[in-house]
Each structure stands twice: as structure tokens, then as C-alpha cells.
Amino acid sequence: MRDPAEHTDKDTGHVETKNTTCYMCACRCGIRVTLRDGEIRHIEGNPDHPHNQGVICAKGASGIMKQYSPARLTKPLLRRPGSERGSGEFDEISWDQAFQMLEERLSKLRAEDPKRFALFTGRDQMQGLTGMFAKQFGTPNYAAHGGFCSVNMAA
């Protein structure tokens, strides 16, 4: 391992900064994201953004953890046969297998009674997509993070 005191990120790879918007809450603060070889290395407030003028909260500044958390799911997992719910015993499955299972379960539910299906989503743009999907599926049962957190704060 290289000594970080002797070698900074600037010593290796292509470093660039992108201006974008934070999606950790509904405030949508302007941020600057520093990338090294396409990987996020640092997040800071964008001083040129009219809304937050460079000030961001701890949640926004730590957005890098959302991207690189070791707990982040990157592949579909299926509860191991015979294991109890909550035991944390899973087997990795293919995306094709996961989508096939989803199609079978949702088709059955939609045919029987779509109102038995409920959705809840977190932040980001998924809130609008969740509502559109629920309406097309035939269920009124959907909610999103914003209704319980940051939207109330803003109001």
C-alpha cells in the first residue's frame, strides 16, 4: 500500500470535477463531485449554485458512502431454501432468474387482486416512477420516502 502522506489522488489517474445535484433529500443542493478515473473521490458543495451557495449537510457530503458501501446490493439474492426470514442466509441468483420470479409473482397477483400489492420507495427520481407503475398495475397502495421526511420539512 502506498503512503497517503506521500501520494495523493492527484498523483495517479485522470482527475475531473463535475457539477451536479445532490439527491440525498428533496432540497436538491448543488454539489461538485471529484472523480479519479471515473470513481467518486470527494463531494463538496457548489459555491456557484443559487440554492445552497456551496453549503451542504453531512448527509450530502457523505453521499460517496451510498455509492461504495460494502452493504450495497449489486446482485440479486434469494433466501436460502429452508432458512427463516431474517436469518440473513441468501444465495446469489442471475438477473434472468430474478426477473422471471418477479414476473410470475406479479402476474399472479395482478390477475387475482392488484390492490393486494403495495409499493414503497426511497428518495431520488424513483418516487414518480413508483406512482406511475402502481397506477398501471392497478393498485392505489404506494408511498414514497418524501411524504414522511424531507417534503414535510420543506413545507
Coordinates of C-alpha atoms in Angstrom, one line a residue:
M1 CA 0.0 0.0 0.0
R2 CA 1.2 3.5 -0.8
D3 CA 1.7 6.0 1.9
P4 CA -1.2 8.6 1.6
A5 CA 1.1 11.3 3.0
E6 CA 3.5 10.8 0.1
H7 CA 1.0 10.0 -2.7
T8 CA -2.3 11.9 -3.2
D9 CA -5.1 11.2 -5.6
K10 CA -3.6 13.7 -7.9
D11 CA -0.5 11.5 -8.4
T12 CA -2.4 8.8 -10.2
G13 CA -5.1 8.7 -12.8
H14 CA -7.3 11.3 -14.5
V15 CA -8.9 13.7 -12.1
E16 CA -12.0 15.7 -13.0
T17 CA -14.8 17.6 -11.2
K18 CA -18.5 17.5 -12.3
N19 CA -21.2 19.9 -11.1
T20 CA -24.4 18.1 -10.4
T21 CA -27.3 18.0 -7.8
C22 CA -27.5 16.1 -4.6
Y23 CA -30.4 13.6 -4.3
M24 CA -30.0 12.7 -0.7
C25 CA -33.1 14.7 0.2
A26 CA -35.7 16.9 -1.5
C27 CA -33.6 20.1 -1.2
R28 CA -31.5 19.2 -4.3
C29 CA -28.4 21.2 -3.3
G30 CA -25.8 21.9 -5.9
I31 CA -22.6 19.8 -5.5
R32 CA -19.2 19.3 -7.0
V33 CA -18.1 15.7 -7.4
T34 CA -14.4 15.0 -7.8
L35 CA -13.7 11.8 -9.8
R36 CA -10.5 9.9 -10.3
D37 CA -10.6 7.6 -13.3
G38 CA -14.3 7.7 -13.2
E39 CA -14.6 6.8 -9.5
I40 CA -16.1 9.3 -6.9
R41 CA -13.3 10.5 -4.6
H42 CA -14.9 13.6 -3.0
I43 CA -18.2 15.5 -2.7
E44 CA -18.5 19.2 -1.8
G45 CA -21.0 22.0 -2.1
N46 CA -21.0 24.0 -5.3
P47 CA -20.4 27.7 -4.4
D48 CA -21.9 28.8 -7.7
H49 CA -25.3 27.1 -7.1
P50 CA -28.0 29.7 -6.4
H51 CA -29.9 27.5 -3.8
N52 CA -27.2 26.4 -1.4
Q53 CA -24.2 28.6 -2.4
G54 CA -21.7 25.8 -1.5
V55 CA -23.2 24.8 1.8
I56 CA -24.2 21.1 2.1
C57 CA -25.2 19.0 5.0
A58 CA -23.4 16.0 6.4
K59 CA -25.7 13.6 4.6
G60 CA -24.9 15.2 1.2
A61 CA -21.2 15.3 1.9
S62 CA -21.2 11.6 2.8
G63 CA -23.0 10.6 -0.4
I64 CA -19.9 8.8 -1.5
M65 CA -20.8 6.2 1.1
K66 CA -24.0 5.4 -0.7
Q67 CA -22.1 4.6 -3.8
Y68 CA -19.3 2.4 -2.3
S69 CA -20.9 0.9 0.8
P70 CA -19.9 -2.7 1.3
A71 CA -23.6 -3.3 2.3
R72 CA -24.8 -2.1 -1.2
L73 CA -26.6 -4.8 -3.1
T74 CA -25.2 -5.3 -6.6
K75 CA -26.6 -8.7 -7.5
P76 CA -30.0 -10.4 -6.9
L77 CA -30.2 -12.6 -3.8
L78 CA -32.7 -15.3 -2.9
R79 CA -33.4 -16.5 0.6
R80 CA -31.7 -19.9 1.0
P81 CA -34.3 -22.8 0.9
G82 CA -35.2 -23.8 4.5
S83 CA -33.9 -20.7 6.1
E84 CA -36.1 -18.4 8.2
R85 CA -37.0 -14.8 7.2
G86 CA -34.5 -12.5 8.9
S87 CA -31.7 -15.2 9.2
G88 CA -29.6 -13.4 6.5
E89 CA -29.0 -16.6 4.6
F90 CA -29.1 -15.9 0.8
D91 CA -27.8 -17.3 -2.4
E92 CA -26.8 -15.2 -5.4
I93 CA -29.0 -15.7 -8.4
S94 CA -28.9 -14.4 -12.0
W95 CA -30.8 -11.3 -13.1
D96 CA -32.8 -13.5 -15.6
Q97 CA -33.9 -15.8 -12.7
A98 CA -34.8 -12.8 -10.6
F99 CA -36.9 -11.1 -13.3
Q100 CA -38.6 -14.5 -14.1
M101 CA -39.6 -14.9 -10.4
L102 CA -40.8 -11.3 -10.3
E103 CA -42.9 -11.7 -13.5
E104 CA -44.5 -14.9 -12.2
R105 CA -45.4 -13.4 -8.8
L106 CA -46.7 -10.1 -10.1
S107 CA -48.7 -11.7 -12.9
K108 CA -50.5 -13.9 -10.4
L109 CA -51.1 -11.0 -8.0
R110 CA -52.4 -8.7 -10.8
A111 CA -54.8 -11.4 -12.1
E112 CA -56.2 -12.2 -8.6
D113 CA -56.4 -8.7 -7.0
P114 CA -53.9 -5.9 -7.8
K115 CA -55.0 -4.0 -4.7
R116 CA -53.2 -6.6 -2.6
F117 CA -49.9 -5.2 -4.0
A118 CA -48.2 -2.3 -2.2
L119 CA -45.1 -0.3 -3.0
F120 CA -42.8 1.9 -1.0
T121 CA -39.8 3.6 -2.5
G122 CA -36.9 5.7 -1.2
R123 CA -35.6 9.0 -2.4
D124 CA -34.4 10.1 -5.9
Q125 CA -36.5 10.1 -9.0
M126 CA -38.0 6.7 -8.2
Q127 CA -40.9 8.3 -6.4
G128 CA -42.6 9.4 -9.6
L129 CA -41.8 6.1 -11.3
T130 CA -43.3 4.2 -8.4
G131 CA -46.6 6.1 -8.7
M132 CA -46.8 5.6 -12.4
F133 CA -46.1 1.9 -12.1
A134 CA -48.6 1.4 -9.3
K135 CA -51.4 3.1 -11.3
Q136 CA -50.6 1.0 -14.4
F137 CA -50.5 -2.1 -12.2
G138 CA -53.9 -1.3 -10.7
T139 CA -53.1 -0.6 -7.1
P140 CA -53.7 2.6 -5.1
N141 CA -51.2 1.4 -2.5
Y142 CA -48.0 3.2 -2.9
A143 CA -45.9 5.7 -0.9
A144 CA -42.5 7.3 -1.0
H145 CA -39.9 8.5 1.4
G146 CA -40.6 12.2 0.7
G147 CA -44.0 12.1 2.2
F148 CA -42.5 11.0 5.5
C149 CA -39.3 13.1 5.6
S150 CA -37.9 16.0 3.6
V151 CA -41.1 17.2 1.9
N152 CA -42.7 17.8 5.3
M153 CA -39.6 19.7 6.4
A154 CA -39.7 21.9 3.3
A155 CA -43.4 22.6 3.8

